[in-house]
Amino acid sequence: MDTMNSTLSASDADEQRIRELVARSQEAQLDPDVLPAMRATNVVTVNLAGRRLFGRAAFASAMAEALSSPLKDIRTSLEVDDIRFTTPGVAIVSLTKTVHDERHEAEGSSELPSVGVTTYVLTRQGDDWLIALSQTTPVR
């Protein structure tokens, strides 16, 4: 019985760390130094528009490009819907992403929906977690 309780508390601690990672990633969405560091070196990212990037460097480059364009005025919020551990070192996190387009009307509005479902595959790195895959699908 003690083994079961220690497993549950380890899982609870990991779930808390994962929720904190999601919150930190949302807070850092405009910080090109912090957000890429939350991703694994070999991360795969597929954004709401279907653009796929391979690796942390490609993600950081695309982020810097976006922050120097009108896309800098688009914010997102994330809500954790589910966390599942496939192994002690891998978690699948299902999220709802809401897009807040704060661009001026003259710059055009996005044809993408304002809500998407995002899946993170996270890998454990010591006591922390990194995003190994981030994939967002528009909800129409």
CSV table of N, CA, C and O in Angstrom, one decimal, residues 9-120:
chain,number,residue,atom,x,y,z
A,9,SER,N,1.8,10.2,-5.2
A,9,SER,CA,2.3,11.5,-4.9
A,9,SER,C,3.4,11.9,-5.9
A,9,SER,O,3.5,13.1,-6.2
A,10,ALA,N,4.1,10.9,-6.4
A,10,ALA,CA,5.1,11.3,-7.5
A,10,ALA,C,4.4,11.7,-8.7
A,10,ALA,O,4.7,12.7,-9.3
A,11,SER,N,3.3,11.1,-9.0
A,11,SER,CA,2.5,11.4,-10.2
A,11,SER,C,1.8,12.8,-10.0
A,11,SER,O,1.8,13.6,-10.9
A,12,ASP,N,1.4,13.0,-8.8
A,12,ASP,CA,0.8,14.3,-8.4
A,12,ASP,C,1.8,15.5,-8.6
A,12,ASP,O,1.5,16.5,-9.1
A,13,ALA,N,3.0,15.2,-8.1
A,13,ALA,CA,4.1,16.2,-8.2
A,13,ALA,C,4.4,16.5,-9.7
A,13,ALA,O,4.6,17.6,-10.1
A,14,ASP,N,4.5,15.4,-10.5
A,14,ASP,CA,4.7,15.6,-11.9
A,14,ASP,C,3.6,16.4,-12.6
A,14,ASP,O,3.8,17.2,-13.4
A,15,GLU,N,2.4,16.0,-12.2
A,15,GLU,CA,1.2,16.8,-12.8
A,15,GLU,C,1.3,18.3,-12.4
A,15,GLU,O,1.1,19.1,-13.3
A,16,GLN,N,1.7,18.6,-11.2
A,16,GLN,CA,1.9,20.0,-10.8
A,16,GLN,C,3.0,20.6,-11.6
A,16,GLN,O,2.8,21.8,-12.1
A,17,ARG,N,4.1,20.0,-11.8
A,17,ARG,CA,5.2,20.5,-12.6
A,17,ARG,C,4.7,20.8,-14.0
A,17,ARG,O,5.1,21.8,-14.6
A,18,ILE,N,4.0,19.9,-14.6
A,18,ILE,CA,3.5,20.0,-15.9
A,18,ILE,C,2.5,21.2,-16.0
A,18,ILE,O,2.6,22.0,-17.0
A,19,ARG,N,1.6,21.3,-15.1
A,19,ARG,CA,0.7,22.5,-15.1
A,19,ARG,C,1.5,23.8,-15.0
A,19,ARG,O,1.2,24.8,-15.6
A,20,GLU,N,2.6,23.8,-14.2
A,20,GLU,CA,3.4,25.0,-14.1
A,20,GLU,C,4.2,25.3,-15.4
A,20,GLU,O,4.3,26.4,-15.8
A,21,LEU,N,4.6,24.2,-16.1
A,21,LEU,CA,5.2,24.4,-17.4
A,21,LEU,C,4.3,25.1,-18.4
A,21,LEU,O,4.6,26.0,-19.1
A,22,VAL,N,3.0,24.6,-18.4
A,22,VAL,CA,2.0,25.2,-19.3
A,22,VAL,C,1.8,26.6,-18.9
A,22,VAL,O,1.8,27.5,-19.8
A,23,ALA,N,1.7,26.9,-17.6
A,23,ALA,CA,1.5,28.3,-17.2
A,23,ALA,C,2.7,29.2,-17.6
A,23,ALA,O,2.6,30.3,-18.1
A,24,ARG,N,3.9,28.7,-17.4
A,24,ARG,CA,5.1,29.4,-17.7
A,24,ARG,C,5.2,29.6,-19.2
A,24,ARG,O,5.6,30.7,-19.7
A,25,SER,N,4.8,28.7,-20.0
A,25,SER,CA,4.9,28.8,-21.5
A,25,SER,C,3.9,29.9,-22.0
A,25,SER,O,4.2,30.6,-22.9
A,26,GLN,N,2.8,29.9,-21.3
A,26,GLN,CA,1.8,31.0,-21.7
A,26,GLN,C,2.3,32.4,-21.3
A,26,GLN,O,2.2,33.3,-22.1
A,27,GLU,N,2.9,32.5,-20.1
A,27,GLU,CA,3.5,33.7,-19.7
A,27,GLU,C,4.7,34.2,-20.6
A,27,GLU,O,4.9,35.4,-20.7
A,28,ALA,N,5.4,33.2,-21.1
A,28,ALA,CA,6.6,33.5,-21.9
A,28,ALA,C,6.4,33.6,-23.4
A,28,ALA,O,7.3,33.7,-24.2
A,29,GLN,N,5.1,33.7,-23.8
A,29,GLN,CA,4.8,33.6,-25.2
A,29,GLN,C,5.4,34.8,-26.0
A,29,GLN,O,5.5,34.7,-27.3
A,30,LEU,N,5.8,35.9,-25.4
A,30,LEU,CA,6.4,37.0,-26.1
A,30,LEU,C,7.9,37.1,-25.7
A,30,LEU,O,8.6,38.1,-26.0
A,31,ASP,N,8.5,36.1,-25.1
A,31,ASP,CA,9.9,36.2,-24.6
A,31,ASP,C,10.7,35.1,-25.4
A,31,ASP,O,10.7,33.9,-25.1
A,32,PRO,N,11.4,35.6,-26.5
A,32,PRO,CA,12.2,34.7,-27.3
A,32,PRO,C,13.4,34.0,-26.7
A,32,PRO,O,14.0,33.1,-27.2
A,33,ASP,N,13.7,34.5,-25.5
A,33,ASP,CA,14.8,33.8,-24.7
A,33,ASP,C,14.3,32.7,-23.8
A,33,ASP,O,14.9,31.6,-23.7
A,34,VAL,N,13.1,32.9,-23.3
A,34,VAL,CA,12.5,31.9,-22.3
A,34,VAL,C,11.7,30.8,-23.0
A,34,VAL,O,11.9,29.6,-22.7
A,35,LEU,N,10.8,31.1,-23.9
A,35,LEU,CA,9.9,30.1,-24.5
A,35,LEU,C,10.6,29.0,-25.2
A,35,LEU,O,10.3,27.8,-25.0
A,36,PRO,N,11.6,29.3,-26.1
A,36,PRO,CA,12.3,28.2,-26.7
A,36,PRO,C,13.0,27.2,-25.8
A,36,PRO,O,13.1,26.0,-26.0
A,37,ALA,N,13.5,27.7,-24.6
A,37,ALA,CA,14.2,26.9,-23.7
A,37,ALA,C,13.3,25.9,-23.0
A,37,ALA,O,13.8,24.9,-22.4
A,38,MET,N,12.0,26.1,-23.1
A,38,MET,CA,11.1,25.1,-22.5
A,38,MET,C,10.8,23.9,-23.4
A,38,MET,O,10.0,23.0,-23.1
A,39,ARG,N,11.5,24.0,-24.6
A,39,ARG,CA,11.3,22.9,-25.6
A,39,ARG,C,12.6,22.1,-25.7
A,39,ARG,O,13.7,22.5,-25.5
A,40,ALA,N,12.4,20.8,-26.0
A,40,ALA,CA,13.5,19.9,-26.2
A,40,ALA,C,14.3,20.4,-27.4
A,40,ALA,O,13.7,21.0,-28.3
A,41,THR,N,15.5,20.1,-27.5
A,41,THR,CA,16.4,20.5,-28.6
A,41,THR,C,15.8,20.0,-29.9
A,41,THR,O,15.8,20.7,-30.9
A,42,ASN,N,15.2,18.7,-29.9
A,42,ASN,CA,14.7,18.1,-31.2
A,42,ASN,C,13.2,18.3,-31.2
A,42,ASN,O,12.5,17.5,-31.9
A,43,VAL,N,12.6,19.3,-30.6
A,43,VAL,CA,11.1,19.5,-30.6
A,43,VAL,C,10.6,19.6,-32.0
A,43,VAL,O,11.2,20.0,-33.0
A,44,VAL,N,9.3,19.1,-32.2
A,44,VAL,CA,8.6,19.3,-33.4
A,44,VAL,C,7.4,20.1,-33.0
A,44,VAL,O,6.7,19.9,-32.0
A,45,THR,N,7.1,21.2,-33.8
A,45,THR,CA,6.1,22.1,-33.5
A,45,THR,C,5.2,22.3,-34.7
A,45,THR,O,5.7,22.5,-35.8
A,46,VAL,N,3.9,22.1,-34.6
A,46,VAL,CA,2.9,22.4,-35.6
A,46,VAL,C,2.0,23.4,-35.1
A,46,VAL,O,1.3,23.2,-34.1
A,47,ASN,N,1.9,24.6,-35.7
A,47,ASN,CA,1.1,25.7,-35.2
A,47,ASN,C,-0.3,25.6,-35.7
A,47,ASN,O,-0.7,24.7,-36.5
A,48,LEU,N,-1.1,26.6,-35.3
A,48,LEU,CA,-2.6,26.6,-35.6
A,48,LEU,C,-2.8,26.7,-37.1
A,48,LEU,O,-3.7,26.2,-37.7
A,49,ALA,N,-1.8,27.3,-37.8
A,49,ALA,CA,-1.9,27.5,-39.3
A,49,ALA,C,-1.4,26.3,-40.0
A,49,ALA,O,-1.4,26.2,-41.3
A,50,GLY,N,-0.8,25.3,-39.3
A,50,GLY,CA,-0.3,24.1,-40.0
A,50,GLY,C,1.2,24.2,-40.3
A,50,GLY,O,1.7,23.3,-40.9
A,51,ARG,N,1.9,25.2,-39.9
A,51,ARG,CA,3.3,25.4,-40.1
A,51,ARG,C,4.0,24.4,-39.2
A,51,ARG,O,3.9,24.5,-38.0
A,52,ARG,N,4.9,23.6,-39.8
A,52,ARG,CA,5.6,22.6,-39.0
A,52,ARG,C,7.1,23.0,-38.9
A,52,ARG,O,7.7,23.3,-39.9
A,53,LEU,N,7.6,22.9,-37.7
A,53,LEU,CA,9.0,23.3,-37.5
A,53,LEU,C,9.7,22.1,-36.8
A,53,LEU,O,9.2,21.5,-35.9
A,54,PHE,N,11.0,21.9,-37.2
A,54,PHE,CA,11.8,20.8,-36.6
A,54,PHE,C,12.9,21.4,-35.8
A,54,PHE,O,13.8,22.1,-36.4
A,55,GLY,N,12.9,21.3,-34.5
A,55,GLY,CA,14.0,21.7,-33.7
A,55,GLY,C,13.8,23.0,-33.0
A,55,GLY,O,13.0,23.8,-33.4
A,56,ARG,N,14.5,23.1,-31.8
A,56,ARG,CA,14.4,24.3,-31.0
A,56,ARG,C,14.9,25.6,-31.8
A,56,ARG,O,14.3,26.6,-31.7
A,57,ALA,N,16.0,25.4,-32.5
A,57,ALA,CA,16.5,26.6,-33.3
A,57,ALA,C,15.5,27.1,-34.3
A,57,ALA,O,15.3,28.3,-34.4
A,58,ALA,N,14.8,26.2,-35.0
A,58,ALA,CA,13.8,26.6,-36.0
A,58,ALA,C,12.6,27.3,-35.3
A,58,ALA,O,12.1,28.3,-35.8
A,59,PHE,N,12.2,26.7,-34.1
A,59,PHE,CA,11.1,27.4,-33.3
A,59,PHE,C,11.5,28.8,-32.9
A,59,PHE,O,10.8,29.7,-33.0
A,60,ALA,N,12.8,28.9,-32.4
A,60,ALA,CA,13.2,30.2,-31.9
A,60,ALA,C,13.3,31.2,-33.1
A,60,ALA,O,12.9,32.4,-32.9
A,61,SER,N,13.7,30.8,-34.2
A,61,SER,CA,13.8,31.7,-35.4
A,61,SER,C,12.4,32.1,-35.8
A,61,SER,O,12.1,33.3,-36.1
A,62,ALA,N,11.5,31.2,-35.9
A,62,ALA,CA,10.1,31.5,-36.3
A,62,ALA,C,9.4,32.4,-35.3
A,62,ALA,O,8.7,33.3,-35.6
A,63,MET,N,9.8,32.2,-34.0
A,63,MET,CA,9.2,33.1,-32.9
A,63,MET,C,9.7,34.5,-33.1
A,63,MET,O,9.0,35.5,-33.0
A,64,ALA,N,11.0,34.6,-33.3
A,64,ALA,CA,11.6,36.0,-33.5
A,64,ALA,C,11.0,36.6,-34.7
A,64,ALA,O,10.7,37.8,-34.7
A,65,GLU,N,10.8,35.9,-35.8
A,65,GLU,CA,10.2,36.4,-37.0
A,65,GLU,C,8.7,36.9,-36.7
A,65,GLU,O,8.3,38.0,-37.1
A,66,ALA,N,8.0,36.1,-36.0
A,66,ALA,CA,6.6,36.5,-35.6
A,66,ALA,C,6.6,37.7,-34.8
A,66,ALA,O,5.7,38.6,-34.9
A,67,LEU,N,7.5,37.8,-33.8
A,67,LEU,CA,7.5,39.0,-32.9
A,67,LEU,C,7.9,40.3,-33.6
A,67,LEU,O,7.7,41.3,-33.0
A,68,SER,N,8.5,40.2,-34.8
A,68,SER,CA,8.8,41.4,-35.5
A,68,SER,C,7.8,41.7,-36.6
A,68,SER,O,8.1,42.5,-37.5
A,69,SER,N,6.6,41.1,-36.5
A,69,SER,CA,5.5,41.3,-37.4
A,69,SER,C,4.3,41.6,-36.7
A,69,SER,O,4.2,41.6,-35.5
A,70,PRO,N,3.2,41.9,-37.4
A,70,PRO,CA,1.9,42.1,-36.7
A,70,PRO,C,1.4,40.9,-35.8
A,70,PRO,O,0.6,41.1,-35.0
A,71,LEU,N,2.0,39.7,-36.0
A,71,LEU,CA,1.7,38.6,-35.2
A,71,LEU,C,2.0,38.8,-33.8
A,71,LEU,O,1.5,38.1,-32.9
A,72,LYS,N,2.9,39.8,-33.5
A,72,LYS,CA,3.2,40.1,-32.1
A,72,LYS,C,2.0,40.5,-31.3
A,72,LYS,O,2.1,40.4,-30.0
A,73,ASP,N,1.0,40.9,-31.9
A,73,ASP,CA,-0.3,41.3,-31.2
A,73,ASP,C,-1.3,40.2,-31.1
A,73,ASP,O,-2.5,40.5,-30.8
A,74,ILE,N,-0.9,39.0,-31.3
A,74,ILE,CA,-1.8,37.9,-31.1
A,74,ILE,C,-1.3,37.1,-29.8
A,74,ILE,O,-0.1,36.8,-29.7
A,75,ARG,N,-2.2,37.0,-28.9
A,75,ARG,CA,-1.9,36.3,-27.7
A,75,ARG,C,-2.7,35.0,-27.6
A,75,ARG,O,-3.8,34.9,-28.2
A,76,THR,N,-2.2,34.0,-26.9
A,76,THR,CA,-3.0,32.8,-26.7
A,76,THR,C,-3.1,32.5,-25.2
A,76,THR,O,-2.2,32.9,-24.4
A,77,SER,N,-4.1,31.8,-24.9
A,77,SER,CA,-4.3,31.3,-23.5
A,77,SER,C,-4.5,29.8,-23.6
A,77,SER,O,-5.1,29.3,-24.6
A,78,LEU,N,-4.0,29.1,-22.6
A,78,LEU,CA,-4.0,27.6,-22.7
A,78,LEU,C,-4.8,27.1,-21.4
A,78,LEU,O,-4.6,27.6,-20.3
A,79,GLU,N,-5.6,26.1,-21.6
A,79,GLU,CA,-6.3,25.4,-20.5
A,79,GLU,C,-6.0,23.9,-20.6
A,79,GLU,O,-6.2,23.3,-21.7
A,80,VAL,N,-5.5,23.4,-19.5
A,80,VAL,CA,-5.2,22.0,-19.5
A,80,VAL,C,-6.5,21.2,-19.4
A,80,VAL,O,-7.3,21.4,-18.5
A,81,ASP,N,-6.7,20.3,-20.3
A,81,ASP,CA,-7.9,19.4,-20.3
A,81,ASP,C,-7.6,18.1,-19.7
A,81,ASP,O,-8.5,17.4,-19.1
A,82,ASP,N,-6.4,17.6,-20.0
A,82,ASP,CA,-6.1,16.2,-19.6
A,82,ASP,C,-4.6,16.0,-19.5
A,82,ASP,O,-3.9,16.6,-20.4
A,83,ILE,N,-4.1,15.2,-18.6
A,83,ILE,CA,-2.7,14.8,-18.6
A,83,ILE,C,-2.6,13.3,-18.4
A,83,ILE,O,-3.3,12.8,-17.5
A,84,ARG,N,-1.9,12.7,-19.3
A,84,ARG,CA,-1.7,11.2,-19.2
A,84,ARG,C,-0.2,10.9,-19.3
A,84,ARG,O,0.5,11.4,-20.2
A,85,PHE,N,0.2,10.0,-18.4
A,85,PHE,CA,1.6,9.5,-18.4
A,85,PHE,C,1.7,8.2,-19.2
A,85,PHE,O,1.0,7.2,-18.8
A,86,THR,N,2.4,8.2,-20.3
A,86,THR,CA,2.6,6.9,-21.0
A,86,THR,C,3.7,6.1,-20.4
A,86,THR,O,3.7,4.9,-20.5
A,87,THR,N,4.7,6.8,-19.8
A,87,THR,CA,5.8,6.2,-19.0
A,87,THR,C,6.1,7.2,-17.9
A,87,THR,O,5.6,8.3,-18.0
A,88,PRO,N,6.9,6.8,-17.0
A,88,PRO,CA,7.3,7.8,-16.0
A,88,PRO,C,8.0,9.1,-16.5
A,88,PRO,O,8.0,10.1,-15.9
A,89,GLY,N,8.6,8.9,-17.7
A,89,GLY,CA,9.3,10.1,-18.3
A,89,GLY,C,8.6,10.7,-19.5
A,89,GLY,O,9.2,11.6,-20.2
A,90,VAL,N,7.4,10.3,-19.9
A,90,VAL,CA,6.7,10.9,-21.0
A,90,VAL,C,5.2,11.1,-20.6
A,90,VAL,O,4.6,10.3,-20.0
A,91,ALA,N,4.8,12.3,-20.9
A,91,ALA,CA,3.4,12.7,-20.7
A,91,ALA,C,2.8,13.3,-21.9
A,91,ALA,O,3.4,14.0,-22.7
A,92,ILE,N,1.5,13.0,-22.1
A,92,ILE,CA,0.7,13.6,-23.2
A,92,ILE,C,-0.3,14.6,-22.5
A,92,ILE,O,-1.1,14.2,-21.6
A,93,VAL,N,-0.2,15.8,-22.9
A,93,VAL,CA,-1.1,16.9,-22.3
A,93,VAL,C,-2.0,17.4,-23.4
A,93,VAL,O,-1.6,17.8,-24.5
A,94,SER,N,-3.3,17.3,-23.1
A,94,SER,CA,-4.3,17.8,-24.0
A,94,SER,C,-4.8,19.2,-23.5
A,94,SER,O,-5.1,19.3,-22.3
A,95,LEU,N,-4.8,20.2,-24.4
A,95,LEU,CA,-5.1,21.6,-24.0
A,95,LEU,C,-6.1,22.2,-24.9
A,95,LEU,O,-6.2,21.7,-26.1
A,96,THR,N,-6.8,23.2,-24.5
A,96,THR,CA,-7.6,24.0,-25.3
A,96,THR,C,-6.8,25.4,-25.4
A,96,THR,O,-6.5,25.9,-24.4
A,97,LYS,N,-6.6,25.8,-26.7
A,97,LYS,CA,-5.9,27.1,-26.9
A,97,LYS,C,-6.9,28.1,-27.4
A,97,LYS,O,-7.6,27.8,-28.4
A,98,THR,N,-6.9,29.2,-26.8
A,98,THR,CA,-7.8,30.3,-27.3
A,98,THR,C,-6.9,31.4,-27.8
A,98,THR,O,-5.9,31.8,-27.1
A,99,VAL,N,-7.2,31.9,-29.0
A,99,VAL,CA,-6.4,32.9,-29.6
A,99,VAL,C,-7.1,34.3,-29.4
A,99,VAL,O,-8.3,34.4,-29.6
A,100,HIS,N,-6.3,35.3,-29.0
A,100,HIS,CA,-6.8,36.6,-28.8
A,100,HIS,C,-6.1,37.5,-29.7
A,100,HIS,O,-4.9,37.9,-29.5
A,101,ASP,N,-6.7,37.9,-30.8
A,101,ASP,CA,-6.1,38.7,-31.9
A,101,ASP,C,-6.3,40.2,-31.5
A,101,ASP,O,-7.4,40.7,-31.6
A,102,GLU,N,-5.2,40.8,-31.2
A,102,GLU,CA,-5.2,42.2,-30.8
A,102,GLU,C,-4.7,43.1,-31.8
A,102,GLU,O,-4.4,44.3,-31.5
A,103,ARG,N,-4.6,42.6,-33.1
A,103,ARG,CA,-4.1,43.5,-34.2
A,103,ARG,C,-5.1,44.5,-34.5
A,103,ARG,O,-6.3,44.3,-34.3
A,104,HIS,N,-4.6,45.6,-35.1
A,104,HIS,CA,-5.6,46.6,-35.6
A,104,HIS,C,-6.4,46.1,-36.7
A,104,HIS,O,-5.9,45.3,-37.5
A,105,GLU,N,-7.6,46.5,-36.8
A,105,GLU,CA,-8.5,46.0,-37.9
A,105,GLU,C,-7.9,46.2,-39.3
A,105,GLU,O,-8.1,45.3,-40.1
A,106,ALA,N,-7.2,47.3,-39.5
A,106,ALA,CA,-6.6,47.6,-40.8
A,106,ALA,C,-5.6,46.5,-41.2
A,106,ALA,O,-5.4,46.3,-42.4
A,107,GLU,N,-5.0,45.8,-40.2
A,107,GLU,CA,-4.0,44.8,-40.5
A,107,GLU,C,-4.6,43.5,-41.0
A,107,GLU,O,-4.0,42.6,-41.3
A,108,GLY,N,-5.9,43.4,-40.9
A,108,GLY,CA,-6.6,42.2,-41.3
A,108,GLY,C,-6.9,41.3,-40.2
A,108,GLY,O,-6.1,41.2,-39.3
A,109,SER,N,-7.9,40.6,-40.3
A,109,SER,CA,-8.2,39.6,-39.2
A,109,SER,C,-7.8,38.2,-39.8
A,109,SER,O,-7.8,38.0,-41.0
A,110,SER,N,-7.5,37.3,-38.9
A,110,SER,CA,-7.1,36.0,-39.2
A,110,SER,C,-8.3,35.2,-39.7
A,110,SER,O,-9.4,35.3,-39.3
A,111,GLU,N,-8.0,34.3,-40.7
A,111,GLU,CA,-9.1,33.4,-41.2
A,111,GLU,C,-9.1,32.2,-40.3
A,111,GLU,O,-9.9,31.3,-40.5
A,112,LEU,N,-8.2,32.1,-39.4
A,112,LEU,CA,-8.1,30.9,-38.6
A,112,LEU,C,-9.1,31.1,-37.4
A,112,LEU,O,-9.4,32.2,-37.0
A,113,PRO,N,-9.6,30.0,-36.9
A,113,PRO,CA,-10.6,30.1,-35.8
A,113,PRO,C,-9.9,30.6,-34.6
A,113,PRO,O,-8.6,30.5,-34.5
A,114,SER,N,-10.6,31.0,-33.6
A,114,SER,CA,-10.1,31.6,-32.4
A,114,SER,C,-9.8,30.5,-31.3
A,114,SER,O,-9.3,30.8,-30.3
A,115,VAL,N,-10.2,29.3,-31.6
A,115,VAL,CA,-10.0,28.2,-30.7
A,115,VAL,C,-9.3,27.0,-31.4
A,115,VAL,O,-9.7,26.7,-32.6
A,116,GLY,N,-8.4,26.4,-30.7
A,116,GLY,CA,-7.8,25.2,-31.2
A,116,GLY,C,-7.6,24.2,-30.1
A,116,GLY,O,-7.6,24.5,-28.9
A,117,VAL,N,-7.3,22.9,-30.5
A,117,VAL,CA,-6.9,21.9,-29.5
A,117,VAL,C,-5.4,21.7,-29.7
A,117,VAL,O,-5.0,21.5,-30.8
A,118,THR,N,-4.7,21.7,-28.6
A,118,THR,CA,-3.3,21.5,-28.7
A,118,THR,C,-2.9,20.3,-27.9
A,118,THR,O,-3.5,20.0,-26.8
A,119,THR,N,-1.9,19.5,-28.4
A,119,THR,CA,-1.4,18.4,-27.7
A,119,THR,C,0.1,18.6,-27.5
A,119,THR,O,0.8,19.0,-28.5
A,120,TYR,N,0.6,18.5,-26.3
A,120,TYR,CA,2.0,18.5,-26.0
A,120,TYR,C,2.4,17.1,-25.7
A,120,TYR,O,1.7,16.4,-24.9
